[in-house]
Amino acid sequence: MFDIGFSELIMVGLVSLLAIGPERLPKVARLAGFWIGKTRNMVASVKAEIREEFQAEEIRQLLKERAGRAEFQQLLDETADTAHSIKSSIDQLPKDNQEQPKRPHEPK
């Protein structure tokens, strides 16, 4: 996370031992560990919230696409019904025409 090697960690430990002193070093180390843990938890929480928000946005997009598909499917169904109705009407036309005698076209 911090990209600190072992030698740098030893150096930080020695400097903090000299600056803080051996009496207060364990207390300061515990406090630093506590705050590092809090910070990690906060970062993890923010990441989870961002991930959830992205997933919610993806779900909204999918729902919007599905609504568009449903509307398109409804239009297709209506068009198919209309086409079937027109075909039925056209199928009835030859039957009606067979009953009537055919007239030749007269030139104008």
PDB file of C-alpha atoms in Angstrom, residues 1-87:
ATOM      1  CA  MET A   1       0.000   0.000   0.000  1.00  0.00           C
ATOM      2  CA  PHE A   2       2.710   2.479   0.993  1.00  0.00           C
ATOM      3  CA  ASP A   3       5.473   0.741  -0.995  1.00  0.00           C
ATOM      4  CA  ILE A   4       7.874   0.796   1.978  1.00  0.00           C
ATOM      5  CA  GLY A   5      10.738  -1.683   2.061  1.00  0.00           C
ATOM      6  CA  PHE A   6      12.221  -3.359   5.122  1.00  0.00           C
ATOM      7  CA  SER A   7      15.197  -0.992   5.345  1.00  0.00           C
ATOM      8  CA  GLU A   8      12.930   2.065   5.214  1.00  0.00           C
ATOM      9  CA  LEU A   9      10.732   0.535   7.914  1.00  0.00           C
ATOM     10  CA  ILE A  10      13.784   0.016  10.165  1.00  0.00           C
ATOM     11  CA  MET A  11      14.853   3.634   9.549  1.00  0.00           C
ATOM     12  CA  VAL A  12      11.383   4.961  10.449  1.00  0.00           C
ATOM     13  CA  GLY A  13      11.415   2.809  13.598  1.00  0.00           C
ATOM     14  CA  LEU A  14      14.823   4.114  14.708  1.00  0.00           C
ATOM     15  CA  VAL A  15      13.926   7.758  14.032  1.00  0.00           C
ATOM     16  CA  SER A  16      10.634   7.411  15.879  1.00  0.00           C
ATOM     17  CA  LEU A  17      12.426   5.683  18.785  1.00  0.00           C
ATOM     18  CA  LEU A  18      14.851   8.602  19.025  1.00  0.00           C
ATOM     19  CA  ALA A  19      12.188  11.305  18.542  1.00  0.00           C
ATOM     20  CA  ILE A  20       9.430   9.866  20.739  1.00  0.00           C
ATOM     21  CA  GLY A  21      11.377   7.849  23.256  1.00  0.00           C
ATOM     22  CA  PRO A  22      11.089   4.252  24.422  1.00  0.00           C
ATOM     23  CA  GLU A  23       8.353   5.007  26.998  1.00  0.00           C
ATOM     24  CA  ARG A  24       5.817   6.518  24.614  1.00  0.00           C
ATOM     25  CA  LEU A  25       6.707   4.519  21.458  1.00  0.00           C
ATOM     26  CA  PRO A  26       4.310   1.566  22.101  1.00  0.00           C
ATOM     27  CA  LYS A  27       1.418   3.942  22.770  1.00  0.00           C
ATOM     28  CA  VAL A  28       2.170   5.994  19.635  1.00  0.00           C
ATOM     29  CA  ALA A  29       2.556   2.809  17.553  1.00  0.00           C
ATOM     30  CA  ARG A  30      -0.835   1.557  18.780  1.00  0.00           C
ATOM     31  CA  LEU A  31      -2.414   4.923  17.990  1.00  0.00           C
ATOM     32  CA  ALA A  32      -0.827   4.953  14.518  1.00  0.00           C
ATOM     33  CA  GLY A  33      -2.064   1.396  13.894  1.00  0.00           C
ATOM     34  CA  PHE A  34      -5.549   2.404  15.030  1.00  0.00           C
ATOM     35  CA  TRP A  35      -5.664   5.356  12.626  1.00  0.00           C
ATOM     36  CA  ILE A  36      -4.225   3.340   9.761  1.00  0.00           C
ATOM     37  CA  GLY A  37      -6.931   0.719  10.359  1.00  0.00           C
ATOM     38  CA  LYS A  38      -9.633   3.407  10.458  1.00  0.00           C
ATOM     39  CA  THR A  39      -8.294   4.897   7.231  1.00  0.00           C
ATOM     40  CA  ARG A  40      -8.261   1.493   5.505  1.00  0.00           C
ATOM     41  CA  ASN A  41     -11.832   0.816   6.613  1.00  0.00           C
ATOM     42  CA  MET A  42     -12.936   4.226   5.356  1.00  0.00           C
ATOM     43  CA  VAL A  43     -11.249   3.673   1.980  1.00  0.00           C
ATOM     44  CA  ALA A  44     -12.819   0.211   1.696  1.00  0.00           C
ATOM     45  CA  SER A  45     -16.223   1.682   2.546  1.00  0.00           C
ATOM     46  CA  VAL A  46     -15.879   4.404  -0.085  1.00  0.00           C
ATOM     47  CA  LYS A  47     -14.807   1.817  -2.677  1.00  0.00           C
ATOM     48  CA  ALA A  48     -17.824  -0.347  -1.831  1.00  0.00           C
ATOM     49  CA  GLU A  49     -20.198   2.615  -2.131  1.00  0.00           C
ATOM     50  CA  ILE A  50     -18.713   3.603  -5.483  1.00  0.00           C
ATOM     51  CA  ARG A  51     -18.961   0.005  -6.710  1.00  0.00           C
ATOM     52  CA  GLU A  52     -22.616  -0.167  -5.597  1.00  0.00           C
ATOM     53  CA  GLU A  53     -23.386   3.115  -7.340  1.00  0.00           C
ATOM     54  CA  PHE A  54     -21.830   1.876 -10.578  1.00  0.00           C
ATOM     55  CA  GLN A  55     -23.839  -1.341 -10.327  1.00  0.00           C
ATOM     56  CA  ALA A  56     -27.017   0.660  -9.680  1.00  0.00           C
ATOM     57  CA  GLU A  57     -26.304   2.774 -12.767  1.00  0.00           C
ATOM     58  CA  GLU A  58     -25.741  -0.374 -14.829  1.00  0.00           C
ATOM     59  CA  ILE A  59     -29.053  -1.769 -13.572  1.00  0.00           C
ATOM     60  CA  ARG A  60     -30.800   1.482 -14.512  1.00  0.00           C
ATOM     61  CA  GLN A  61     -29.296   1.251 -18.002  1.00  0.00           C
ATOM     62  CA  LEU A  62     -30.409  -2.380 -18.353  1.00  0.00           C
ATOM     63  CA  LEU A  63     -33.929  -1.515 -17.228  1.00  0.00           C
ATOM     64  CA  LYS A  64     -34.042   1.352 -19.704  1.00  0.00           C
ATOM     65  CA  GLU A  65     -32.884  -0.971 -22.498  1.00  0.00           C
ATOM     66  CA  ARG A  66     -35.457  -3.584 -21.513  1.00  0.00           C
ATOM     67  CA  ALA A  67     -38.208  -0.980 -21.516  1.00  0.00           C
ATOM     68  CA  GLY A  68     -37.125   0.028 -25.018  1.00  0.00           C
ATOM     69  CA  ARG A  69     -37.095  -3.616 -26.096  1.00  0.00           C
ATOM     70  CA  ALA A  70     -40.539  -4.199 -24.610  1.00  0.00           C
ATOM     71  CA  GLU A  71     -41.869  -1.156 -26.446  1.00  0.00           C
ATOM     72  CA  PHE A  72     -40.247  -2.387 -29.668  1.00  0.00           C
ATOM     73  CA  GLN A  73     -41.731  -5.873 -29.149  1.00  0.00           C
ATOM     74  CA  GLN A  74     -45.170  -4.340 -28.621  1.00  0.00           C
ATOM     75  CA  LEU A  75     -44.807  -2.426 -31.896  1.00  0.00           C
ATOM     76  CA  LEU A  76     -43.739  -5.631 -33.653  1.00  0.00           C
ATOM     77  CA  ASP A  77     -46.763  -7.477 -32.266  1.00  0.00           C
ATOM     78  CA  GLU A  78     -49.109  -4.704 -33.367  1.00  0.00           C
ATOM     79  CA  THR A  79     -47.518  -4.690 -36.822  1.00  0.00           C
ATOM     80  CA  ALA A  80     -47.853  -8.474 -37.078  1.00  0.00           C
ATOM     81  CA  ASP A  81     -51.523  -8.256 -36.064  1.00  0.00           C
ATOM     82  CA  THR A  82     -52.132  -5.539 -38.653  1.00  0.00           C
ATOM     83  CA  ALA A  83     -50.310  -7.562 -41.323  1.00  0.00           C
ATOM     84  CA  HIS A  84     -52.385 -10.620 -40.457  1.00  0.00           C
ATOM     85  CA  SER A  85     -55.574  -8.570 -40.669  1.00  0.00           C
ATOM     86  CA  ILE A  86     -54.560  -7.149 -44.051  1.00  0.00           C
ATOM     87  CA  LYS A  87     -53.631 -10.622 -45.318  1.00  0.00           C
TER      88      LYS A  87
END
